[in-house]
mmCIF file of N, CA and C in Angstrom:
data_model
loop_
_atom_site.group_PDB
_atom_site.id
_atom_site.type_symbol
_atom_site.label_atom_id
_atom_site.label_comp_id
_atom_site.label_asym_id
_atom_site.label_seq_id
_atom_site.Cartn_x
_atom_site.Cartn_y
_atom_site.Cartn_z
ATOM 1 N N UNK A 1120 -51.911 -71.440 -7.463
ATOM 2 C CA UNK A 1120 -52.913 -70.089 -8.062
ATOM 3 C C UNK A 1120 -52.382 -68.719 -7.302
ATOM 4 N N UNK A 1121 -52.410 -68.032 -7.980
ATOM 5 C CA UNK A 1121 -51.912 -66.774 -7.728
ATOM 6 C C UNK A 1121 -52.810 -65.686 -6.885
ATOM 7 N N UNK A 1122 -52.277 -65.156 -5.823
ATOM 8 C CA UNK A 1122 -53.367 -64.359 -4.774
ATOM 9 C C UNK A 1122 -53.253 -63.197 -5.150
ATOM 10 N N UNK A 1123 -54.118 -61.994 -4.931
ATOM 11 C CA UNK A 1123 -53.820 -60.798 -5.465
ATOM 12 C C UNK A 1123 -53.104 -60.549 -4.008
ATOM 13 N N UNK A 1124 -52.307 -59.287 -4.258
ATOM 14 C CA UNK A 1124 -51.870 -58.761 -3.177
ATOM 15 C C UNK A 1124 -52.503 -57.603 -2.920
ATOM 16 N N UNK A 1125 -53.617 -57.101 -1.488
ATOM 17 C CA UNK A 1125 -54.495 -56.098 -1.528
ATOM 18 C C UNK A 1125 -53.634 -55.081 -0.542
ATOM 19 N N UNK A 1126 -53.916 -53.820 -0.540
ATOM 20 C CA UNK A 1126 -53.766 -53.034 0.566
ATOM 21 C C UNK A 1126 -53.679 -53.295 1.653
ATOM 22 N N UNK A 1127 -54.423 -53.959 1.943
ATOM 23 C CA UNK A 1127 -55.036 -54.656 3.726
ATOM 24 C C UNK A 1127 -53.153 -55.415 3.993
ATOM 25 N N UNK A 1128 -53.244 -56.633 2.786
ATOM 26 C CA UNK A 1128 -52.079 -57.446 2.844
ATOM 27 C C UNK A 1128 -50.949 -56.765 3.307
ATOM 28 N N UNK A 1129 -50.577 -56.131 2.622
ATOM 29 C CA UNK A 1129 -49.114 -55.200 2.360
ATOM 30 C C UNK A 1129 -49.167 -54.388 3.503
ATOM 31 N N UNK A 1130 -50.414 -53.354 4.397
ATOM 32 C CA UNK A 1130 -49.966 -52.578 5.311
ATOM 33 C C UNK A 1130 -49.675 -53.791 6.599
ATOM 34 N N UNK A 1131 -50.450 -55.171 6.402
ATOM 35 C CA UNK A 1131 -50.150 -55.975 7.715
ATOM 36 C C UNK A 1131 -48.924 -56.432 7.507
ATOM 37 N N UNK A 1132 -48.489 -56.836 6.563
ATOM 38 C CA UNK A 1132 -46.808 -57.237 6.428
ATOM 39 C C UNK A 1132 -45.944 -55.719 7.036
ATOM 40 N N UNK A 1133 -45.821 -54.769 6.019
ATOM 41 C CA UNK A 1133 -45.387 -54.290 6.292
ATOM 42 C C UNK A 1133 -45.324 -53.696 7.971
ATOM 43 N N UNK A 1134 -46.475 -53.759 8.670
ATOM 44 C CA UNK A 1134 -46.327 -53.362 10.394
ATOM 45 C C UNK A 1134 -46.123 -54.719 10.769
ATOM 46 N N UNK A 1135 -45.466 -55.635 10.413
ATOM 47 C CA UNK A 1135 -44.889 -56.552 11.357
ATOM 48 C C UNK A 1135 -43.482 -56.681 10.775
ATOM 49 N N UNK A 1136 -43.255 -56.183 9.791
ATOM 50 C CA UNK A 1136 -41.711 -56.265 9.013
ATOM 51 C C UNK A 1136 -41.167 -54.917 9.976
ATOM 52 N N UNK A 1137 -41.711 -54.066 10.146
ATOM 53 C CA UNK A 1137 -41.443 -52.205 10.353
ATOM 54 C C UNK A 1137 -41.854 -52.444 12.225
ATOM 55 N N UNK A 1138 -41.590 -53.404 12.660
ATOM 56 C CA UNK A 1138 -42.557 -53.302 13.908
ATOM 57 C C UNK A 1138 -41.874 -52.284 15.053
ATOM 58 N N UNK A 1139 -40.333 -51.307 14.589
ATOM 59 C CA UNK A 1139 -39.772 -50.535 15.753
ATOM 60 C C UNK A 1139 -40.898 -49.364 15.622
ATOM 61 N N UNK A 1140 -41.049 -48.782 17.183
ATOM 62 C CA UNK A 1140 -42.862 -48.036 17.422
ATOM 63 C C UNK A 1140 -41.589 -46.614 17.018
ATOM 64 N N UNK A 1141 -41.025 -46.509 16.828
ATOM 65 C CA UNK A 1141 -40.222 -45.256 16.107
ATOM 66 C C UNK A 1141 -39.747 -45.028 14.842
ATOM 67 N N UNK A 1142 -40.189 -46.073 14.225
ATOM 68 C CA UNK A 1142 -40.298 -45.820 12.403
ATOM 69 C C UNK A 1142 -41.448 -45.784 11.954
ATOM 70 N N UNK A 1143 -41.665 -44.311 11.441
ATOM 71 C CA UNK A 1143 -43.001 -44.030 10.727
ATOM 72 C C UNK A 1143 -42.297 -44.332 8.822
ATOM 73 N N UNK A 1144 -43.652 -44.534 8.493
ATOM 74 C CA UNK A 1144 -43.214 -44.953 7.100
ATOM 75 C C UNK A 1144 -45.060 -45.165 6.483
ATOM 76 N N UNK A 1145 -44.262 -45.112 4.862
ATOM 77 C CA UNK A 1145 -45.234 -44.453 3.725
ATOM 78 C C UNK A 1145 -45.471 -45.245 2.810
ATOM 79 N N UNK A 1146 -46.489 -46.566 2.676
ATOM 80 C CA UNK A 1146 -46.568 -47.635 1.756
ATOM 81 C C UNK A 1146 -47.755 -46.649 0.724
ATOM 82 N N UNK A 1147 -46.982 -47.659 -0.706
ATOM 83 C CA UNK A 1147 -47.192 -46.852 -2.351
ATOM 84 C C UNK A 1147 -47.486 -48.253 -2.855
ATOM 85 N N UNK A 1148 -48.519 -48.380 -3.609
ATOM 86 C CA UNK A 1148 -49.518 -49.080 -4.197
ATOM 87 C C UNK A 1148 -49.281 -50.285 -4.433
ATOM 88 N N UNK A 1149 -47.952 -50.045 -4.835
ATOM 89 C CA UNK A 1149 -47.344 -51.642 -5.337
ATOM 90 C C UNK A 1149 -46.055 -52.484 -4.362
ATOM 91 N N UNK A 1150 -46.403 -52.135 -3.437
ATOM 92 C CA UNK A 1150 -45.305 -52.493 -2.214
ATOM 93 C C UNK A 1150 -44.431 -51.442 -1.679
ATOM 94 N N UNK A 1151 -44.165 -50.763 -2.073
ATOM 95 C CA UNK A 1151 -42.727 -50.339 -1.807
ATOM 96 C C UNK A 1151 -43.322 -48.884 -0.520
ATOM 97 N N UNK A 1152 -42.252 -49.393 0.331
ATOM 98 C CA UNK A 1152 -42.131 -48.899 1.661
ATOM 99 C C UNK A 1152 -41.199 -48.017 1.544
ATOM 100 N N UNK A 1153 -41.579 -46.893 2.313
ATOM 101 C CA UNK A 1153 -40.421 -45.646 1.962
ATOM 102 C C UNK A 1153 -40.177 -45.907 3.944
ATOM 103 N N UNK A 1154 -39.037 -45.352 4.574
ATOM 104 C CA UNK A 1154 -39.034 -45.484 6.005
ATOM 105 C C UNK A 1154 -38.662 -43.689 6.234
ATOM 106 N N UNK A 1155 -38.947 -43.345 6.653
ATOM 107 C CA UNK A 1155 -39.017 -41.656 7.182
ATOM 108 C C UNK A 1155 -38.434 -41.374 8.348
ATOM 109 N N UNK A 1156 -36.967 -41.422 7.953
ATOM 110 C CA UNK A 1156 -35.620 -41.385 9.038
ATOM 111 C C UNK A 1156 -36.264 -40.212 9.492
ATOM 112 N N UNK A 1157 -35.963 -38.763 9.286
ATOM 113 C CA UNK A 1157 -36.832 -37.426 10.198
ATOM 114 C C UNK A 1157 -38.300 -37.509 10.094
ATOM 115 N N UNK A 1158 -38.940 -37.699 10.598
ATOM 116 C CA UNK A 1158 -40.197 -37.451 9.919
ATOM 117 C C UNK A 1158 -40.980 -35.847 10.730
ATOM 118 N N UNK A 1159 -40.567 -35.453 9.843
ATOM 119 C CA UNK A 1159 -40.818 -33.728 9.790
ATOM 120 C C UNK A 1159 -42.129 -33.490 9.059
ATOM 121 N N UNK A 1160 -43.109 -32.809 8.769
ATOM 122 C CA UNK A 1160 -44.126 -32.175 7.848
ATOM 123 C C UNK A 1160 -44.790 -33.722 7.470
ATOM 124 N N UNK A 1161 -45.501 -33.396 6.526
ATOM 125 C CA UNK A 1161 -46.243 -34.310 5.862
ATOM 126 C C UNK A 1161 -45.396 -35.065 5.787
ATOM 127 N N UNK A 1162 -45.683 -36.476 5.711
ATOM 128 C CA UNK A 1162 -44.683 -37.688 5.746
ATOM 129 C C UNK A 1162 -45.160 -38.493 4.167
ATOM 130 N N UNK A 1163 -46.220 -37.877 3.681
ATOM 131 C CA UNK A 1163 -46.601 -38.553 2.808
ATOM 132 C C UNK A 1163 -46.197 -37.986 1.482
ATOM 133 N N UNK A 1164 -45.589 -36.495 1.354
ATOM 134 C CA UNK A 1164 -44.871 -35.681 0.642
ATOM 135 C C UNK A 1164 -43.578 -35.910 0.889
ATOM 136 N N UNK A 1165 -43.158 -36.303 1.840
ATOM 137 C CA UNK A 1165 -41.359 -36.469 2.192
ATOM 138 C C UNK A 1165 -41.358 -37.833 1.406
ATOM 139 N N UNK A 1166 -41.739 -38.596 2.220
ATOM 140 C CA UNK A 1166 -41.688 -40.433 1.321
ATOM 141 C C UNK A 1166 -42.212 -40.072 -0.259
ATOM 142 N N UNK A 1167 -42.957 -39.536 -0.602
ATOM 143 C CA UNK A 1167 -43.126 -39.306 -2.236
ATOM 144 C C UNK A 1167 -42.269 -38.603 -3.174
ATOM 145 N N UNK A 1168 -41.344 -37.453 -2.003
ATOM 146 C CA UNK A 1168 -39.905 -37.046 -2.361
ATOM 147 C C UNK A 1168 -39.061 -38.347 -3.002
ATOM 148 N N UNK A 1169 -38.728 -38.985 -1.428
ATOM 149 C CA UNK A 1169 -38.057 -39.956 -1.672
ATOM 150 C C UNK A 1169 -37.762 -40.555 -2.872
ATOM 151 N N UNK A 1170 -39.271 -41.489 -3.263
ATOM 152 C CA UNK A 1170 -39.531 -42.172 -4.068
ATOM 153 C C UNK A 1170 -39.670 -42.158 -5.085
ATOM 154 N N UNK A 1171 -39.825 -40.300 -6.081
ATOM 155 C CA UNK A 1171 -39.477 -40.136 -7.447
ATOM 156 C C UNK A 1171 -38.281 -40.099 -7.514
ATOM 157 N N UNK A 1172 -37.576 -39.709 -6.493
ATOM 158 C CA UNK A 1172 -35.653 -39.733 -7.177
ATOM 159 C C UNK A 1172 -34.964 -41.365 -6.871
ATOM 160 N N UNK A 1173 -35.713 -42.198 -5.752
ATOM 161 C CA UNK A 1173 -34.858 -43.437 -5.615
ATOM 162 C C UNK A 1173 -35.698 -44.460 -6.181
ATOM 163 N N UNK A 1174 -37.001 -44.615 -6.462
ATOM 164 C CA UNK A 1174 -37.546 -45.567 -7.449
ATOM 165 C C UNK A 1174 -37.423 -45.886 -8.453
ATOM 166 N N UNK A 1175 -37.601 -44.895 -9.148
ATOM 167 C CA UNK A 1175 -37.636 -45.501 -10.775
ATOM 168 C C UNK A 1175 -36.180 -45.541 -11.403
ATOM 169 N N UNK A 1176 -36.116 -47.424 -12.141
ATOM 170 C CA UNK A 1176 -35.093 -47.994 -12.718
ATOM 171 C C UNK A 1176 -34.349 -47.252 -13.857
ATOM 172 N N UNK A 1177 -33.368 -47.220 -13.421
ATOM 173 C CA UNK A 1177 -32.158 -46.730 -14.944
ATOM 174 C C UNK A 1177 -30.920 -47.741 -14.999
ATOM 175 N N UNK A 1178 -31.109 -48.193 -16.078
ATOM 176 C CA UNK A 1178 -30.424 -49.181 -16.381
ATOM 177 C C UNK A 1178 -28.894 -48.674 -16.663
ATOM 178 N N UNK A 1179 -28.374 -49.624 -16.092
ATOM 179 C CA UNK A 1179 -26.520 -49.313 -16.380
ATOM 180 C C UNK A 1179 -26.356 -48.619 -14.982
ATOM 181 N N UNK A 1180 -27.146 -48.215 -13.684
ATOM 182 C CA UNK A 1180 -26.958 -47.062 -13.095
ATOM 183 C C UNK A 1180 -26.945 -47.566 -11.714
ATOM 184 N N UNK A 1181 -26.747 -46.968 -10.428
ATOM 185 C CA UNK A 1181 -26.809 -47.550 -9.182
ATOM 186 C C UNK A 1181 -29.075 -47.869 -8.813
ATOM 187 N N UNK A 1182 -29.404 -47.000 -9.367
ATOM 188 C CA UNK A 1182 -30.916 -47.705 -9.443
ATOM 189 C C UNK A 1182 -31.473 -48.468 -10.123
ATOM 190 N N UNK A 1183 -30.299 -49.516 -10.560
ATOM 191 C CA UNK A 1183 -30.742 -50.892 -11.384
ATOM 192 C C UNK A 1183 -30.526 -52.140 -10.503
ATOM 193 N N UNK A 1184 -29.550 -51.788 -9.224
ATOM 194 C CA UNK A 1184 -29.264 -52.330 -8.284
ATOM 195 C C UNK A 1184 -30.617 -52.668 -7.213
ATOM 196 N N UNK A 1185 -30.139 -54.430 -7.073
ATOM 197 C CA UNK A 1185 -31.270 -54.708 -5.840
ATOM 198 C C UNK A 1185 -30.761 -55.666 -4.816
ATOM 199 N N UNK A 1186 -31.010 -55.808 -4.092
ATOM 200 C CA UNK A 1186 -31.015 -57.039 -3.047
ATOM 201 C C UNK A 1186 -31.999 -57.966 -2.505
ATOM 202 N N UNK A 1187 -31.890 -59.205 -2.420
ATOM 203 C CA UNK A 1187 -33.087 -59.349 -1.797
ATOM 204 C C UNK A 1187 -33.212 -60.479 -0.147
ATOM 205 N N UNK A 1188 -34.027 -59.647 0.510
ATOM 206 C CA UNK A 1188 -34.145 -60.759 1.939
ATOM 207 C C UNK A 1188 -34.990 -61.420 1.866
ATOM 208 N N UNK A 1189 -35.100 -62.509 2.979
ATOM 209 C CA UNK A 1189 -36.098 -63.400 3.066
ATOM 210 C C UNK A 1189 -36.726 -62.738 4.278
ATOM 211 N N UNK A 1190 -38.215 -62.679 3.891
ATOM 212 C CA UNK A 1190 -38.561 -62.100 5.234
ATOM 213 C C UNK A 1190 -39.093 -62.640 6.604
ATOM 214 N N UNK A 1191 -38.564 -62.698 7.442
ATOM 215 C CA UNK A 1191 -38.833 -63.234 8.117
ATOM 216 C C UNK A 1191 -39.910 -63.467 9.084
ATOM 217 N N UNK A 1192 -40.520 -62.310 9.162
ATOM 218 C CA UNK A 1192 -41.727 -61.817 9.913
ATOM 219 C C UNK A 1192 -43.193 -62.297 9.254
ATOM 220 N N UNK A 1193 -42.809 -62.289 8.060
ATOM 221 C CA UNK A 1193 -44.116 -62.613 6.840
ATOM 222 C C UNK A 1193 -43.450 -62.982 5.771
ATOM 223 N N UNK A 1194 -44.274 -64.373 5.037
ATOM 224 C CA UNK A 1194 -43.824 -65.321 3.740
ATOM 225 C C UNK A 1194 -43.523 -64.510 2.922
ATOM 226 N N UNK A 1195 -42.833 -64.126 1.887
ATOM 227 C CA UNK A 1195 -42.601 -63.543 1.249
ATOM 228 C C UNK A 1195 -40.555 -62.471 1.134
ATOM 229 N N UNK A 1196 -40.483 -61.878 0.819
ATOM 230 C CA UNK A 1196 -39.075 -61.309 0.448
ATOM 231 C C UNK A 1196 -39.242 -59.907 0.641
ATOM 232 N N UNK A 1197 -38.242 -58.824 0.517
ATOM 233 C CA UNK A 1197 -37.999 -57.748 0.862
ATOM 234 C C UNK A 1197 -36.747 -57.001 -0.026
ATOM 235 N N UNK A 1198 -37.391 -56.561 -1.018
ATOM 236 C CA UNK A 1198 -36.295 -55.929 -2.132
ATOM 237 C C UNK A 1198 -36.029 -55.067 -1.660
ATOM 238 N N UNK A 1199 -34.367 -54.884 -1.723
ATOM 239 C CA UNK A 1199 -33.319 -53.704 -1.352
ATOM 240 C C UNK A 1199 -33.555 -52.767 -3.063
ATOM 241 N N UNK A 1200 -32.808 -51.733 -2.560
ATOM 242 C CA UNK A 1200 -32.294 -50.990 -3.882
ATOM 243 C C UNK A 1200 -31.072 -49.462 -3.201
ATOM 244 N N UNK A 1201 -30.848 -48.577 -4.070
ATOM 245 C CA UNK A 1201 -29.898 -47.731 -4.181
ATOM 246 C C UNK A 1201 -30.257 -46.629 -3.083
ATOM 247 N N UNK A 1202 -31.422 -46.495 -2.273
ATOM 248 C CA UNK A 1202 -31.609 -46.211 -1.141
ATOM 249 C C UNK A 1202 -32.049 -46.929 0.113
ATOM 250 N N UNK A 1203 -31.690 -46.778 0.624
ATOM 251 C CA UNK A 1203 -31.887 -47.861 2.511
ATOM 252 C C UNK A 1203 -33.227 -47.669 3.055
ATOM 253 N N UNK A 1204 -33.725 -46.295 2.720
ATOM 254 C CA UNK A 1204 -35.262 -46.218 3.546
ATOM 255 C C UNK A 1204 -36.135 -47.070 2.263
ATOM 256 N N UNK A 1205 -35.778 -47.205 1.236
ATOM 257 C CA UNK A 1205 -36.592 -47.521 -0.055
ATOM 258 C C UNK A 1205 -36.774 -48.900 0.193
ATOM 259 N N UNK A 1206 -37.878 -49.468 0.312
ATOM 260 C CA UNK A 1206 -38.044 -51.433 0.212
ATOM 261 C C UNK A 1206 -39.398 -52.001 -0.324
ATOM 262 N N UNK A 1207 -39.041 -52.815 -1.067
ATOM 263 C CA UNK A 1207 -40.215 -53.617 -1.913
ATOM 264 C C UNK A 1207 -40.614 -54.836 -1.234
ATOM 265 N N UNK A 1208 -42.283 -55.389 -1.186
ATOM 266 C CA UNK A 1208 -42.645 -56.458 -1.006
ATOM 267 C C UNK A 1208 -42.870 -57.487 -1.913
ATOM 268 N N UNK A 1209 -42.106 -58.242 -2.239
ATOM 269 C CA UNK A 1209 -42.587 -59.397 -2.813
ATOM 270 C C UNK A 1209 -43.256 -60.686 -2.384
ATOM 271 N N UNK A 1210 -44.607 -60.561 -2.288
ATOM 272 C CA UNK A 1210 -45.332 -62.217 -2.321
ATOM 273 C C UNK A 1210 -44.936 -63.388 -2.778
ATOM 274 N N UNK A 1211 -45.185 -64.364 -1.748
ATOM 275 C CA UNK A 1211 -44.969 -65.712 -2.177
ATOM 276 C C UNK A 1211 -45.420 -66.227 -3.394
ATOM 277 N N UNK A 1212 -46.168 -65.639 -3.667
ATOM 278 C CA UNK A 1212 -47.176 -66.287 -5.348
ATOM 279 C C UNK A 1212 -46.843 -65.262 -6.315
ATOM 280 N N UNK A 1213 -45.959 -63.965 -6.123
ATOM 281 C CA UNK A 1213 -46.224 -63.329 -7.310
ATOM 282 C C UNK A 1213 -45.060 -63.402 -8.337
ATOM 283 N N UNK A 1214 -43.914 -64.007 -7.871
ATOM 284 C CA UNK A 1214 -43.468 -64.412 -9.079
ATOM 285 C C UNK A 1214 -43.025 -65.892 -9.101
ATOM 286 N N UNK A 1215 -42.701 -65.805 -10.714
ATOM 287 C CA UNK A 1215 -43.186 -67.543 -11.102
ATOM 288 C C UNK A 1215 -41.978 -68.061 -10.550
ATOM 289 N N UNK A 1216 -40.673 -67.175 -10.863
ATOM 290 C CA UNK A 1216 -39.411 -68.179 -10.736
ATOM 291 C C UNK A 1216 -39.012 -67.442 -8.734
ATOM 292 N N UNK A 1217 -38.552 -68.437 -8.196
ATOM 293 C CA UNK A 1217 -38.353 -67.833 -6.891
ATOM 294 C C UNK A 1217 -36.939 -67.470 -6.190
ATOM 295 N N UNK A 1218 -36.240 -68.011 -7.513
ATOM 296 C CA UNK A 1218 -34.827 -67.769 -7.044
ATOM 297 C C UNK A 1218 -34.293 -66.078 -6.690
ATOM 298 N N UNK A 1219 -33.291 -65.513 -5.774
ATOM 299 C CA UNK A 1219 -33.212 -64.458 -5.752
ATOM 300 C C UNK A 1219 -33.057 -63.332 -6.869
ATOM 301 N N UNK A 1220 -32.581 -63.727 -8.307
ATOM 302 C CA UNK A 1220 -32.462 -63.176 -9.137
ATOM 303 C C UNK A 1220 -33.733 -62.858 -9.855
ATOM 304 N N UNK A 1221 -35.057 -63.329 -9.768
ATOM 305 C CA UNK A 1221 -35.977 -63.144 -10.186
ATOM 306 C C UNK A 1221 -36.439 -62.793 -9.432
ATOM 307 N N UNK A 1222 -36.865 -63.059 -8.147
ATOM 308 C CA UNK A 1222 -37.283 -61.773 -7.166
ATOM 309 C C UNK A 1222 -36.619 -60.683 -7.000
ATOM 310 N N UNK A 1223 -35.745 -60.437 -7.120
ATOM 311 C CA UNK A 1223 -35.136 -59.061 -7.401
ATOM 312 C C UNK A 1223 -35.476 -58.123 -7.967
ATOM 313 N N UNK A 1224 -35.778 -59.024 -9.586
ATOM 314 C CA UNK A 1224 -35.797 -57.861 -10.772
ATOM 315 C C UNK A 1224 -37.639 -57.630 -10.627
ATOM 316 N N UNK A 1225 -38.511 -58.698 -10.330
ATOM 317 C CA UNK A 1225 -40.111 -58.556 -10.008
ATOM 318 C C UNK A 1225 -40.143 -57.580 -8.905
ATOM 319 N N UNK A 1226 -39.180 -57.604 -7.937
ATOM 320 C CA UNK A 1226 -39.093 -56.081 -6.660
ATOM 321 C C UNK A 1226 -38.772 -55.134 -7.399
ATOM 322 N N UNK A 1227 -37.955 -54.709 -8.206
ATOM 323 C CA UNK A 1227 -37.426 -53.759 -8.812
ATOM 324 C C UNK A 1227 -38.647 -53.207 -9.585
ATOM 325 N N UNK A 1228 -38.741 -53.917 -10.471
ATOM 326 C CA UNK A 1228 -40.021 -53.463 -10.972
ATOM 327 C C UNK A 1228 -41.030 -53.108 -10.442
ATOM 328 N N UNK A 1229 -41.522 -53.499 -9.281
ATOM 329 C CA UNK A 1229 -42.463 -53.058 -8.658
ATOM 330 C C UNK A 1229 -42.549 -51.629 -7.961
ATOM 331 N N UNK A 1230 -40.874 -51.665 -7.902
ATOM 332 C CA UNK A 1230 -40.154 -49.991 -7.333
ATOM 333 C C UNK A 1230 -40.961 -49.334 -8.339
ATOM 334 N N UNK A 1231 -40.321 -49.486 -9.137
ATOM 335 C CA UNK A 1231 -39.917 -48.759 -11.011
ATOM 336 C C UNK A 1231 -41.683 -48.308 -10.633
ATOM 337 N N UNK A 1232 -42.488 -48.834 -10.510
ATOM 338 C CA UNK A 1232 -43.784 -48.414 -11.110
ATOM 339 C C UNK A 1232 -44.509 -47.764 -9.893
ATOM 340 N N UNK A 1233 -44.114 -48.128 -8.849
ATOM 341 C CA UNK A 1233 -44.284 -46.948 -7.617
ATOM 342 C C UNK A 1233 -43.552 -45.534 -7.937
ATOM 343 N N UNK A 1234 -42.457 -45.762 -7.998
ATOM 344 C CA UNK A 1234 -41.303 -44.875 -8.274
ATOM 345 C C UNK A 1234 -42.452 -43.511 -9.209
ATOM 346 N N UNK A 1235 -42.947 -44.838 -10.197
ATOM 347 C CA UNK A 1235 -43.562 -43.046 -11.350
ATOM 348 C C UNK A 1235 -44.786 -43.036 -11.163
ATOM 349 N N UNK A 1236 -45.853 -44.304 -10.536
ATOM 350 C CA UNK A 1236 -46.870 -43.857 -9.829
ATOM 351 C C UNK A 1236 -47.490 -42.792 -8.865
ATOM 352 N N UNK A 1237 -46.081 -43.246 -8.052
ATOM 353 C CA UNK A 1237 -46.544 -42.420 -6.925
ATOM 354 C C UNK A 1237 -47.783 -42.112 -5.937
ATOM 355 N N UNK A 1238 -48.651 -43.272 -5.850
ATOM 356 C CA UNK A 1238 -49.903 -43.180 -5.603
ATOM 357 C C UNK A 1238 -49.504 -44.257 -3.977
ATOM 358 N N UNK A 1239 -49.717 -42.961 -2.955
ATOM 359 C CA UNK A 1239 -49.683 -43.345 -1.495
ATOM 360 C C UNK A 1239 -51.045 -44.274 -1.538
ATOM 361 N N UNK A 1240 -50.846 -45.397 -0.265
ATOM 362 C CA UNK A 1240 -52.080 -45.650 -0.295
ATOM 363 C C UNK A 1240 -52.183 -46.141 1.591
ATOM 364 N N UNK A 1241 -51.441 -45.968 2.282
ATOM 365 C CA UNK A 1241 -51.411 -45.978 3.553
ATOM 366 C C UNK A 1241 -50.256 -45.179 4.290
ATOM 367 N N UNK A 1242 -49.914 -44.115 5.192
ATOM 368 C CA UNK A 1242 -49.189 -43.806 6.130
ATOM 369 C C UNK A 1242 -49.171 -44.220 7.245
ATOM 370 N N UNK A 1243 -47.842 -44.963 8.301
ATOM 371 C CA UNK A 1243 -48.029 -45.511 9.451
ATOM 372 C C UNK A 1243 -47.130 -44.259 10.095
ATOM 373 N N UNK A 1244 -47.649 -43.450 10.326
ATOM 374 C CA UNK A 1244 -47.242 -42.526 11.671
ATOM 375 C C UNK A 1244 -47.411 -42.610 12.564
ATOM 376 N N UNK A 1245 -46.533 -42.529 13.466
ATOM 377 C CA UNK A 1245 -45.685 -43.395 14.734
ATOM 378 C C UNK A 1245 -44.639 -42.193 15.300
ATOM 379 N N UNK A 1246 -45.095 -40.784 15.037
ATOM 380 C CA UNK A 1246 -44.527 -39.585 15.851
ATOM 381 C C UNK A 1246 -45.228 -39.438 17.302
ATOM 382 N N UNK A 1247 -44.889 -38.886 18.122
ATOM 383 C CA UNK A 1247 -45.189 -38.908 19.228
ATOM 384 C C UNK A 1247 -46.030 -37.272 19.122
ATOM 385 N N UNK A 1248 -47.474 -37.802 19.362
ATOM 386 C CA UNK A 1248 -47.708 -36.233 19.199
ATOM 387 C C UNK A 1248 -47.860 -35.228 20.200
ATOM 388 N N UNK A 1249 -47.368 -34.906 21.447
ATOM 389 C CA UNK A 1249 -46.637 -34.454 21.989
ATOM 390 C C UNK A 1249 -45.036 -33.840 21.514
ATOM 391 N N UNK A 1250 -44.449 -34.429 20.645
ATOM 392 C CA UNK A 1250 -42.894 -34.312 20.707
ATOM 393 C C UNK A 1250 -42.433 -34.341 21.377
ATOM 394 N N UNK A 1251 -42.599 -35.631 23.087
ATOM 395 C CA UNK A 1251 -41.532 -35.844 23.617
ATOM 396 C C UNK A 1251 -41.087 -37.427 23.608
ATOM 397 N N UNK A 1252 -41.040 -37.587 22.265
ATOM 398 C CA UNK A 1252 -40.488 -39.049 21.587
ATOM 399 C C UNK A 1252 -41.636 -40.285 21.285
ATOM 400 N N UNK A 1253 -41.002 -41.358 20.656
ATOM 401 C CA UNK A 1253 -41.506 -42.131 19.951
ATOM 402 C C UNK A 1253 -43.526 -42.367 20.363
ATOM 403 N N UNK A 1254 -43.775 -42.297 19.464
ATOM 404 C CA UNK A 1254 -45.832 -42.593 19.997
ATOM 405 C C UNK A 1254 -45.572 -43.839 20.892
#
C-alpha cells in the first residue's frame, strides 16, 4: 500500500538528514531540497533561482545525471543531480522498483517537477539573527 508523502513528512526527513546547524535549506513541493550555502537575502528566492536552473531535466546533458544515496537517518533515498546542493528525497513506498536506476529516475522526475513548478513549501532558516554565527 502506497502512503502519500506529506509536506510534514518531508520536513521531518530533511531536518534529520540536514542536521548541521549551519545549513539553511528550502524544500519544494515534491521533495527537492536546495541547501543554501551562502544564505544572504531571501532564502526562498535564492533556492528558487538555483532550482530553476538546476532542477529541470534535459536529456543527453548533465541535467539528466543522477546518483542515489541510501538515507541513513531516514527510510528511503536521496537522489543527487548535477548541482551538489540540490537533493531530492524518495520515500521507500514511492518507486515500485527499488533498484538504484528506478529510484534515481523517479527522484530525477520529482526534481524536474520541482524545477519547473517551483513551489516552496518550507524554509529552514538557520542563520543567526545577530550575525555572529550559526543560530
